[in-house]
């Protein structure tokens, strides 16, 4: 019996068989592209590209859901069960691979399988840490109701670390594919495009996969469920998840509140510069500012005592210590030499260090203190990444994305 | 007050208002009247406000104030019909009444800014005469 099978098997050797079904191929390349795009936008894009980074993340989330469904309902080689190797199998594989006498697997080999699981898991974890960071730091997204700044900040650090890890894994993955291609004498990357692999003698008789002939392979490669149904189910899951996350995004943001300031604040502190959000400095700094209005950064900003006291009270009641926004955390610690300046706090300087001094001097900005020139949401005190845009040197021309007409409106308000 | 001094005050007031303050509405006229009365009190020889003097006040480089702000033009710009800019980068609407009709209509606001800006630029408060001159100049722009 075995003899006969072996016989028919060697007849089949050298033939092309379809291993990767179309959905898995599409998935693979979409996942590869989006992962790269996520890494690139995460590492290199300016802050105001966050929206795009999030869109890419959402795409990856959708792909993950599909992959999990397909891991149970997809073709033979797409199913998780077909490549859930034991650690021992992985170890044997690696040893033989390094000694130049590898095992051959028609589907994922143990090392490749390991990489698939690890990458899927890592990308899922990146999604979760990303949403935690988005919620805690940016106060946006489906977890903004749940996470405080500290946890969000920690998640952001883990998210960044994870990105390095994924980059390293991708390098390893590509190296593995190249090595295994050499050993098998066939281009495995192309196999992920065409879906076809050449059947090698070594694939037969495969002890682990019991596929034997080309027709057998094809037959067993078929989805166990009707693929249309599995895809529809994946789509349904994705939409449900999206709706759920969308609903969560509507919940009240943790630690957020509406700012209520006396009317005098906007009129008296908003003439020479935007009326800075009280969360931008700690109470001690506001007290110092309100006690020294005769020489307010080289200018006289004196007020009637009643109004002065009213504004001071409101500033202190809403000072940085009373908020959980990122700006309130960044600028809570002031420069002891100049405690009245937001723009001298270590947090402010670190975040604007990359901006050349001449940018601040340019006509459309004029001063570091003119937050609203670059932060369209400065008045709200949120300083969301998506609302950052540096205006062009000459008003009217644009270098950065967003619309300067918006920021101009915000400035003159 | 004697009869004659009353008369001169009245003429001064009238002159102040009759000056070519073409753009000035009732609110600005009231503010001007207020300064005219104060100027008259300070100097019985008060002859009314002068746009010329106001112009000089606006364009001159002063000393005695804060080094960052030697002149009104530091913030208000050299063309009263155009917007100026604070040191912190915020736009200041043109001072010329023809461009910003709500200027000089609220005595409290006017006094607040004269107090601050004159101290900034000259290191002292402006006199009622200077204030009236300045407004008269801007009302003609």
Coordinates of C-alpha atoms in Angstrom, one line a residue:
Chain A
X1 CA 0.0 0.0 0.0
X2 CA 2.7 2.4 1.0
X3 CA 4.8 1.3 -1.9
X4 CA 1.9 2.1 -4.3
X5 CA 1.3 5.4 -2.8
X6 CA 5.0 6.3 -3.0
X7 CA 5.0 5.2 -6.5
X8 CA 2.1 7.4 -7.5
X9 CA 3.6 10.2 -5.3
X10 CA 6.9 10.3 -7.2
X11 CA 4.9 10.6 -10.4
X12 CA 3.4 13.7 -8.9
X13 CA 6.7 15.1 -7.7
X14 CA 7.9 18.1 -9.7
X15 CA 4.4 19.2 -10.5
X16 CA 2.9 22.5 -9.4
X17 CA 0.2 22.3 -6.8
X18 CA -1.9 25.0 -5.4
X19 CA -1.0 25.5 -1.7
X20 CA -2.1 29.0 -0.8
X21 CA -5.6 29.8 -1.6
X22 CA -6.5 33.2 -3.0
X23 CA -7.9 34.7 0.2
X24 CA -4.7 33.8 2.1
X25 CA -2.5 35.3 -0.6
X26 CA -4.5 38.5 -0.6
X27 CA -4.4 38.5 3.1
X28 CA -0.6 37.9 3.2
X29 CA 0.3 40.8 1.0
X30 CA -2.3 43.2 2.4
X31 CA -1.1 42.4 5.9
X32 CA 2.6 42.9 4.8
X33 CA 1.9 46.2 3.2
X34 CA -0.2 47.6 6.1
X35 CA 2.3 46.4 8.7
X36 CA 5.0 48.2 6.8
X37 CA 2.9 51.2 6.4
X38 CA 2.1 51.2 10.1
X39 CA 5.7 51.0 11.0
X40 CA 6.7 53.8 8.6
X41 CA 3.9 56.1 9.7
X42 CA 4.6 55.3 13.3
X43 CA 8.3 55.9 13.1
X44 CA 8.7 58.6 10.5
X45 CA 5.5 60.5 9.8
X46 CA 4.8 63.8 11.5
X47 CA 2.4 63.8 14.4
X48 CA -0.5 65.0 12.3
X49 CA -0.4 61.8 10.4
X50 CA -1.8 60.0 13.4
X51 CA -5.2 59.7 11.6
X52 CA -3.6 57.8 8.7
X53 CA -1.7 55.6 11.2
X54 CA -5.0 54.8 12.9
X55 CA -6.7 54.0 9.6
X56 CA -3.9 51.6 8.8
X57 CA -4.3 50.1 12.3
X58 CA -8.0 49.6 11.6
X59 CA -7.2 47.9 8.4
X60 CA -4.8 45.5 10.2
X61 CA -7.5 44.8 12.8
X62 CA -10.0 43.9 10.0
X63 CA -7.4 41.6 8.4
X64 CA -6.7 39.9 11.7
X65 CA -10.3 39.1 12.2
X66 CA -10.5 37.7 8.7
X67 CA -7.3 35.7 9.3
X68 CA -8.7 34.1 12.5
X69 CA -11.9 33.1 10.8
X70 CA -9.9 31.7 7.8
X71 CA -7.7 29.9 10.3
X72 CA -10.6 27.7 11.1
X73 CA -12.6 27.8 7.9
X74 CA -10.0 28.3 5.2
X75 CA -8.1 26.0 2.9
X76 CA -6.1 23.2 4.3
X77 CA -2.9 25.1 4.5
X78 CA -4.5 28.2 5.9
X79 CA -6.0 26.4 8.8
X80 CA -4.3 26.9 12.1
X81 CA -4.6 23.2 12.8
X82 CA -2.4 22.4 9.8
X83 CA 0.6 24.3 11.2
X84 CA 0.2 24.1 15.0
X85 CA 3.5 22.4 15.6
X86 CA 4.9 21.3 18.9
X87 CA 8.0 23.1 20.2
X88 CA 9.9 20.0 19.6
X89 CA 9.0 20.0 15.9
X90 CA 10.1 23.6 15.7
X91 CA 13.4 22.7 17.3
X92 CA 14.0 19.7 15.0
X93 CA 13.2 21.9 12.0
X94 CA 15.5 24.6 13.0
X95 CA 18.4 22.2 13.7
X96 CA 18.0 20.5 10.4
X97 CA 17.5 23.8 8.5
X98 CA 20.8 25.1 9.9
X99 CA 22.6 21.8 9.1
X100 CA 21.5 22.2 5.5
X101 CA 19.3 19.1 5.5
X102 CA 15.9 20.6 6.1
X103 CA 12.6 19.0 6.3
X104 CA 10.2 20.0 3.6
X105 CA 6.7 21.1 4.2
X106 CA 4.2 21.9 1.6
X107 CA 2.5 24.3 3.8
X108 CA 4.1 26.4 6.6
X109 CA 7.1 24.8 8.0
X110 CA 7.5 24.9 11.8
X111 CA 9.6 28.0 11.8
X112 CA 7.3 29.8 9.3
X113 CA 4.3 28.7 11.4
X114 CA 5.9 30.1 14.5
X115 CA 6.4 33.4 12.7
X116 CA 2.8 33.5 11.5
X117 CA 1.5 33.0 15.0
X118 CA 4.0 35.4 16.5
X119 CA 3.3 38.1 13.9
X120 CA -0.5 37.8 14.3
X121 CA -0.2 38.0 18.0
X122 CA 2.2 40.9 18.0
X123 CA 0.0 42.9 15.6
X124 CA -3.0 42.2 17.8
X125 CA -1.1 43.4 20.8
X126 CA 0.0 46.5 18.9
X127 CA -3.6 47.2 18.2
X128 CA -4.5 46.9 21.9
X129 CA -1.6 48.9 23.1
X130 CA -2.2 51.5 20.4
X131 CA -5.8 51.9 21.5
X132 CA -4.8 52.1 25.2
X133 CA -2.3 54.8 24.3
X134 CA -4.8 56.7 22.1
X135 CA -7.3 56.6 24.9
X136 CA -5.0 57.6 27.7
X137 CA -2.7 60.1 26.0
X138 CA -4.8 61.6 23.2
X139 CA -8.1 61.1 25.0
X140 CA -9.6 59.7 21.8
X141 CA -10.8 56.5 20.5
X142 CA -12.8 53.5 22.0
X143 CA -10.8 53.3 25.2
X144 CA -10.7 57.0 26.2
X145 CA -13.4 56.3 28.8
X146 CA -11.2 53.7 30.5
X147 CA -7.6 54.7 30.5
X148 CA -5.8 57.4 32.5
X149 CA -2.8 59.3 31.2
X150 CA -0.2 57.2 33.1
X151 CA -1.4 53.9 31.8
X152 CA -1.8 55.4 28.3
X153 CA 1.8 56.6 28.5
X154 CA 3.1 53.2 29.6
X155 CA 1.1 51.6 26.7
X156 CA 2.7 54.1 24.3
X157 CA 6.1 53.0 25.4
X158 CA 5.2 49.3 25.0
X159 CA 3.6 50.1 21.6
X160 CA 6.9 51.7 20.5
X161 CA 8.9 48.7 21.8
X162 CA 6.6 46.3 20.0
X163 CA 7.2 48.2 16.8
X164 CA 10.9 47.5 17.0
X165 CA 10.2 43.9 17.8
X166 CA 7.9 43.6 14.8
X167 CA 10.5 45.2 12.5
X168 CA 13.0 42.7 13.8
X169 CA 10.6 39.8 13.2
X170 CA 10.0 41.0 9.6
X171 CA 13.7 40.9 8.9
X172 CA 13.9 37.4 10.4
X173 CA 10.8 36.3 8.4
X174 CA 12.3 37.5 5.1
X175 CA 15.7 35.9 5.9
X176 CA 13.9 32.7 6.7
X177 CA 12.0 32.7 3.4
X178 CA 15.2 33.4 1.5
X179 CA 17.0 30.6 3.3
X180 CA 14.2 28.1 2.8
X181 CA 13.9 29.1 -0.8
X182 CA 17.5 28.3 -1.4
X183 CA 17.3 25.0 0.4
X184 CA 14.2 24.0 -1.6
X185 CA 15.4 25.4 -4.8
X186 CA 12.1 27.3 -5.4
X187 CA 11.1 30.9 -4.9
X188 CA 8.7 30.8 -1.9
X189 CA 7.9 34.4 -2.1
X190 CA 6.6 33.9 -5.6
X191 CA 4.6 30.9 -4.3
X192 CA 2.8 33.4 -2.1
X193 CA 1.8 35.3 -5.2
X194 CA 0.9 32.4 -7.5
X195 CA -0.3 30.2 -4.7
X196 CA 1.6 27.3 -6.3
X197 CA 4.5 25.3 -5.1
X198 CA 6.4 22.7 -6.9
X199 CA 5.9 19.3 -5.3
X200 CA 9.3 18.0 -4.2
X201 CA 10.1 14.4 -3.6
X202 CA 10.9 15.4 -0.1
X203 CA 7.3 16.5 0.4
X204 CA 6.3 12.9 -0.2
X205 CA 5.4 10.9 1.6
X206 CA 4.9 13.6 4.1
X207 CA 4.5 12.3 7.5
X208 CA 3.0 15.4 8.9
X209 CA 0.7 16.4 6.1
X210 CA -0.8 13.3 4.7
X211 CA -1.4 14.8 1.3
X212 CA -0.1 12.5 -1.3
X213 CA -1.1 13.4 -4.8
X214 CA -1.8 16.6 -6.7
X215 CA -5.5 15.8 -6.8
X216 CA -5.4 14.9 -3.2
X217 CA -3.7 18.2 -2.3
X218 CA -6.3 20.1 -4.3
X219 CA -9.1 18.2 -2.7
X220 CA -7.8 18.7 0.8
X221 CA -7.0 22.3 0.2
X222 CA -10.6 23.2 -0.3
X223 CA -12.2 25.2 2.4
X224 CA -14.1 23.0 4.8
X225 CA -17.0 25.5 4.9
X226 CA -18.1 27.2 1.8
X227 CA -15.6 30.0 1.5
X228 CA -18.3 32.6 0.7
X229 CA -20.0 31.8 4.0
X230 CA -16.7 32.1 6.0
X231 CA -16.0 35.4 4.3
X232 CA -19.4 36.7 5.0
X233 CA -19.0 35.7 8.6
X234 CA -15.6 37.5 8.8
X235 CA -17.2 40.6 7.4
X236 CA -20.0 40.4 9.9
X237 CA -17.5 40.1 12.8
X238 CA -15.5 43.0 11.5
X239 CA -18.6 45.2 11.2
X240 CA -19.8 44.2 14.6
X241 CA -16.4 45.0 16.1
X242 CA -16.3 48.3 14.3
X243 CA -19.7 49.3 15.5
X244 CA -18.8 48.2 19.1
X245 CA -15.6 50.3 19.1
X246 CA -17.5 53.2 17.6
X247 CA -20.0 53.0 20.3
X248 CA -17.3 52.9 23.0
X249 CA -15.7 56.0 21.4
X250 CA -18.9 57.8 22.2
X251 CA -18.6 57.2 26.0
X252 CA -17.6 60.2 28.1
X253 CA -13.8 60.6 28.2
X254 CA -12.2 59.7 31.5
X255 CA -10.9 62.6 33.4
X256 CA -12.2 65.1 30.9
X257 CA -14.5 68.0 31.8
X258 CA -15.7 71.1 30.2
X259 CA -13.7 74.2 31.1
X260 CA -15.7 77.0 32.7
X261 CA -13.9 80.2 33.1
X262 CA -15.3 83.7 34.0
X263 CA -16.0 85.8 30.9
X264 CA -13.3 88.2 32.1
X265 CA -10.7 85.5 31.5
X266 CA -11.2 85.3 27.7
X267 CA -11.4 89.1 27.3
X268 CA -8.6 90.1 29.7
X269 CA -6.1 87.3 29.0
X270 CA -7.0 86.8 25.3
X271 CA -6.0 90.2 23.9
X272 CA -2.3 89.9 23.5
X273 CA -2.2 86.1 23.0
X274 CA -4.7 83.4 23.1
X275 CA -6.2 82.9 26.5
X276 CA -4.0 79.9 27.5
X277 CA -5.8 76.9 28.8
X278 CA -5.4 76.8 32.6
X279 CA -4.2 73.1 32.3
X280 CA -1.0 74.3 30.7
X281 CA 0.6 75.4 34.0
X282 CA 0.5 74.3 37.6
X283 CA -1.3 76.4 40.3
X284 CA 2.0 77.9 41.6
X285 CA 2.8 79.3 38.2
X286 CA -0.6 80.9 37.7
X287 CA -0.3 82.5 41.2
X288 CA 3.1 84.0 40.2
X289 CA 1.7 85.3 36.9
X290 CA -1.3 86.9 38.5
X291 CA 0.8 88.4 41.2
X292 CA 3.1 90.1 38.7
X293 CA 0.9 91.6 36.0
X294 CA 2.8 95.0 36.2
X295 CA 5.7 93.3 34.6
X296 CA 4.1 90.5 32.5
X297 CA 7.0 89.2 30.3
X298 CA 8.1 92.8 29.8
X299 CA 4.6 94.2 29.4
X300 CA 2.1 95.9 31.6
X301 CA -1.0 93.7 31.9
X302 CA -2.5 95.2 35.0
X303 CA -6.1 94.6 35.8
X304 CA -8.7 95.9 38.3
X305 CA -8.2 94.0 41.5
X306 CA -11.6 92.4 41.5
X307 CA -11.2 91.0 38.0
X308 CA -7.6 90.0 38.7
X309 CA -8.6 88.0 41.8
X310 CA -11.5 86.4 39.9
X311 CA -9.3 85.3 37.1
X312 CA -6.6 84.0 39.5
X313 CA -9.1 81.9 41.4
X314 CA -10.4 80.3 38.2
X315 CA -6.9 79.6 36.9
X316 CA -5.9 77.9 40.1
X317 CA -9.2 75.9 40.3
X318 CA -8.4 74.6 36.8
X319 CA -4.6 74.3 36.9
X320 CA -2.6 71.5 35.4
X321 CA -2.9 69.4 38.6
X322 CA -6.6 69.1 38.2
X323 CA -6.5 67.6 34.6
X324 CA -5.4 64.3 33.1
X325 CA -4.8 65.6 29.6
X326 CA -1.4 65.1 28.0
X327 CA -0.6 68.8 27.9
X328 CA -1.4 69.1 31.7
X329 CA 1.1 66.3 32.3
X330 CA 3.8 67.6 29.9
X331 CA 3.9 71.1 31.4
X332 CA 3.2 70.3 35.0
X333 CA 6.9 70.4 35.8
X334 CA 8.2 73.9 35.2
X335 CA 11.6 75.4 34.8
X336 CA 12.5 76.7 38.2
X337 CA 14.3 79.6 36.6
X338 CA 11.2 80.7 34.7
X339 CA 8.2 79.1 36.3
X340 CA 5.8 81.4 34.5
X341 CA 6.6 80.2 31.0
X342 CA 4.9 77.2 29.4
X343 CA 7.5 77.5 26.7
X344 CA 10.4 77.0 29.1
X345 CA 9.1 73.8 30.7
X346 CA 11.3 70.8 30.0
X347 CA 8.2 69.1 28.5
X348 CA 7.5 71.9 26.1
X349 CA 11.1 72.2 25.0
X350 CA 11.5 68.5 24.4
X351 CA 8.4 68.4 22.2
X352 CA 9.4 71.4 20.1
X353 CA 13.2 70.8 20.0
X354 CA 13.0 69.7 16.4
X355 CA 11.4 72.9 15.2
X356 CA 14.1 75.4 14.0
X357 CA 14.1 78.7 15.8
X358 CA 13.5 80.6 12.6
X359 CA 10.1 78.9 12.2
X360 CA 8.9 80.5 15.4
X361 CA 10.1 83.8 14.2
X362 CA 8.4 83.6 10.8
X363 CA 5.6 86.1 10.2
X364 CA 2.7 83.6 10.4
X365 CA 3.8 82.5 13.9
X366 CA 5.9 85.3 15.4
X367 CA 6.4 83.7 18.8
X368 CA 6.7 80.4 20.6
X369 CA 3.9 81.5 22.8
X370 CA 1.5 81.6 19.8
X371 CA 0.4 78.1 20.3
X372 CA -2.7 78.6 18.2
X373 CA -0.6 79.2 15.0
X374 CA 0.4 75.5 15.0
X375 CA -2.2 73.8 17.2
X376 CA -5.7 74.4 15.9
X377 CA -7.2 73.0 19.1
X378 CA -5.0 75.1 21.4
X379 CA -7.9 76.8 23.0
X380 CA -9.5 73.6 24.0
X381 CA -6.2 72.5 25.6
X382 CA -6.3 69.1 23.9
X383 CA -3.3 69.6 21.6
X384 CA -4.3 66.5 19.6
X385 CA -1.8 65.3 17.2
X386 CA -4.2 65.5 14.3
X387 CA -4.7 69.2 14.9
X388 CA -1.0 70.1 14.6
X389 CA 0.1 71.9 11.4
X390 CA 3.0 74.4 11.0
X391 CA 1.8 77.3 8.8
X392 CA 3.8 78.4 5.8
X393 CA 6.4 81.1 6.2
X394 CA 4.3 83.5 4.3
X395 CA 0.6 83.5 5.0
X396 CA -1.4 82.2 2.2
X397 CA 1.0 79.5 1.1
X398 CA 0.9 76.0 2.7
X399 CA 3.7 73.7 3.5
X400 CA 2.1 71.5 6.1
X401 CA -1.1 69.6 5.5
X402 CA -4.0 71.1 7.4
X403 CA -5.8 74.3 6.4
X404 CA -4.2 77.5 7.6
X405 CA -7.5 79.2 7.2
X406 CA -8.7 77.2 10.1
X407 CA -5.7 78.0 12.3
X408 CA -6.0 81.7 11.3
X409 CA -9.6 81.6 12.4
X410 CA -8.6 80.0 15.7
X411 CA -6.0 82.6 16.2
X412 CA -8.2 85.6 15.7
X413 CA -11.0 84.3 17.8
Chain B
X1 CA -15.6 128.3 37.9
X2 CA -15.9 131.7 36.4
X3 CA -18.1 132.6 33.6
X4 CA -15.2 133.0 31.2
X5 CA -13.5 129.8 32.1
X6 CA -16.9 128.0 31.6
X7 CA -17.1 129.6 28.2
X8 CA -13.5 128.5 27.2
X9 CA -14.2 125.0 28.4
X10 CA -17.3 124.9 26.3
X11 CA -15.5 126.2 23.3
X12 CA -12.7 123.7 23.8
X13 CA -15.1 120.9 24.1
X14 CA -16.9 122.0 21.0
X15 CA -13.6 122.4 19.1
X16 CA -12.5 119.0 20.2
X17 CA -15.7 117.5 18.9
X18 CA -16.0 119.7 15.9
X19 CA -12.5 118.7 14.8
X20 CA -12.6 116.5 11.8
X21 CA -13.4 113.4 13.6
X22 CA -15.4 112.3 10.6
X23 CA -15.5 108.6 11.6
X24 CA -16.3 109.2 15.3
X25 CA -19.8 108.0 16.4
X26 CA -21.6 109.1 19.5
X27 CA -19.6 106.7 21.7
X28 CA -16.3 107.9 20.5
X29 CA -17.5 111.5 20.9
X30 CA -18.4 110.8 24.5
X31 CA -15.0 109.4 25.2
X32 CA -13.3 112.4 23.6
X33 CA -15.5 114.7 25.6
X34 CA -14.4 112.9 28.7
X35 CA -10.7 113.5 27.9
X36 CA -11.3 117.0 26.8
X37 CA -12.8 117.8 30.2
X38 CA -9.9 116.3 32.0
X39 CA -7.4 118.1 29.7
X40 CA -9.1 121.3 30.4
X41 CA -8.9 120.7 34.1
X42 CA -5.2 120.0 33.8
X43 CA -4.5 123.0 31.7
X44 CA -6.8 126.0 31.4
X45 CA -5.1 127.0 28.2
X46 CA -6.4 123.8 26.5
X47 CA -7.0 124.5 22.8
X48 CA -8.5 121.2 21.7
X49 CA -7.0 118.0 20.5
X50 CA -4.6 117.8 17.6
X51 CA -4.3 114.9 15.2
X52 CA -0.8 116.1 14.3
X53 CA 0.4 115.6 17.9
X54 CA -1.5 112.3 18.1
X55 CA 0.4 111.2 14.9
X56 CA 3.7 112.1 16.5
X57 CA 2.9 110.2 19.7
X58 CA 2.0 107.2 17.6
X59 CA 5.1 107.2 15.4
X60 CA 7.8 108.5 17.8
X61 CA 10.4 106.3 19.3
X62 CA 10.0 106.9 23.1
X63 CA 12.3 106.2 25.9
X64 CA 11.6 105.4 29.5
X65 CA 9.4 102.5 28.8
X66 CA 10.1 98.8 28.5
X67 CA 13.0 98.0 26.1
X68 CA 10.8 95.6 24.1
X69 CA 8.4 98.3 23.2
X70 CA 9.9 101.6 22.2
X71 CA 7.0 102.8 20.1
X72 CA 3.2 102.4 19.7
X73 CA 4.1 101.0 16.2
X74 CA 5.9 98.1 17.8
X75 CA 2.6 96.4 18.2
X76 CA 0.2 98.5 16.2
X77 CA 2.3 98.6 13.1
X78 CA 3.4 101.6 11.0
X79 CA 0.1 101.8 9.1
X80 CA -2.9 102.5 11.3
X81 CA -5.2 101.2 8.6
X82 CA -3.6 97.8 8.8
X83 CA -3.5 95.1 11.4
X84 CA -0.8 95.1 14.0
X85 CA 0.6 92.2 16.0
X86 CA 1.4 91.7 19.6
X87 CA 4.7 90.4 20.7
X88 CA 3.1 87.0 21.3
X89 CA 1.9 86.9 17.7
X90 CA -1.7 87.7 18.0
X91 CA -3.3 90.0 15.4
X92 CA -4.4 93.5 16.6
X93 CA -7.2 94.9 14.5
X94 CA -6.3 98.2 12.8
X95 CA -6.4 101.2 15.1
X96 CA -7.9 103.5 12.4
X97 CA -11.6 104.1 13.2
X98 CA -12.4 103.7 9.5
X99 CA -11.2 100.1 9.6
X100 CA -12.4 99.1 13.1
X101 CA -15.4 101.2 13.9
X102 CA -15.8 99.8 17.4
X103 CA -12.5 101.3 18.5
X104 CA -12.4 103.9 21.4
X105 CA -16.1 103.4 22.2
X106 CA -15.7 101.8 25.6
X107 CA -14.1 104.2 28.0
X108 CA -13.0 101.5 30.4
X109 CA -11.3 99.5 27.7
X110 CA -9.7 102.7 26.3
X111 CA -8.3 103.7 29.7
X112 CA -7.1 100.2 30.4
X113 CA -5.1 100.1 27.2
X114 CA -3.7 103.6 27.5
X115 CA -2.6 102.8 31.0
X116 CA -0.8 99.6 30.0
X117 CA 0.5 100.8 26.6
X118 CA 1.8 104.2 27.7
X119 CA 3.5 102.6 30.7
X120 CA 5.0 100.0 28.3
X121 CA 6.2 102.5 25.8
X122 CA 7.0 105.7 27.8
X123 CA 7.2 104.3 31.3
X124 CA 4.4 106.6 32.5
X125 CA 0.7 107.1 32.0
X126 CA -0.4 109.2 29.1
X127 CA -2.0 112.6 29.9
X128 CA -5.6 113.2 28.9
X129 CA -4.3 115.6 26.2
X130 CA -2.2 112.8 24.7
X131 CA -5.1 110.4 24.8
X132 CA -7.4 112.8 23.1
X133 CA -4.8 113.6 20.5
X134 CA -4.2 109.9 19.8
X135 CA -7.9 109.2 19.4
X136 CA -8.4 112.2 17.2
X137 CA -5.6 111.1 15.0
X138 CA -7.0 107.6 14.7
X139 CA -10.5 109.0 14.0
X140 CA -9.1 110.7 11.0
X141 CA -7.4 107.7 9.6

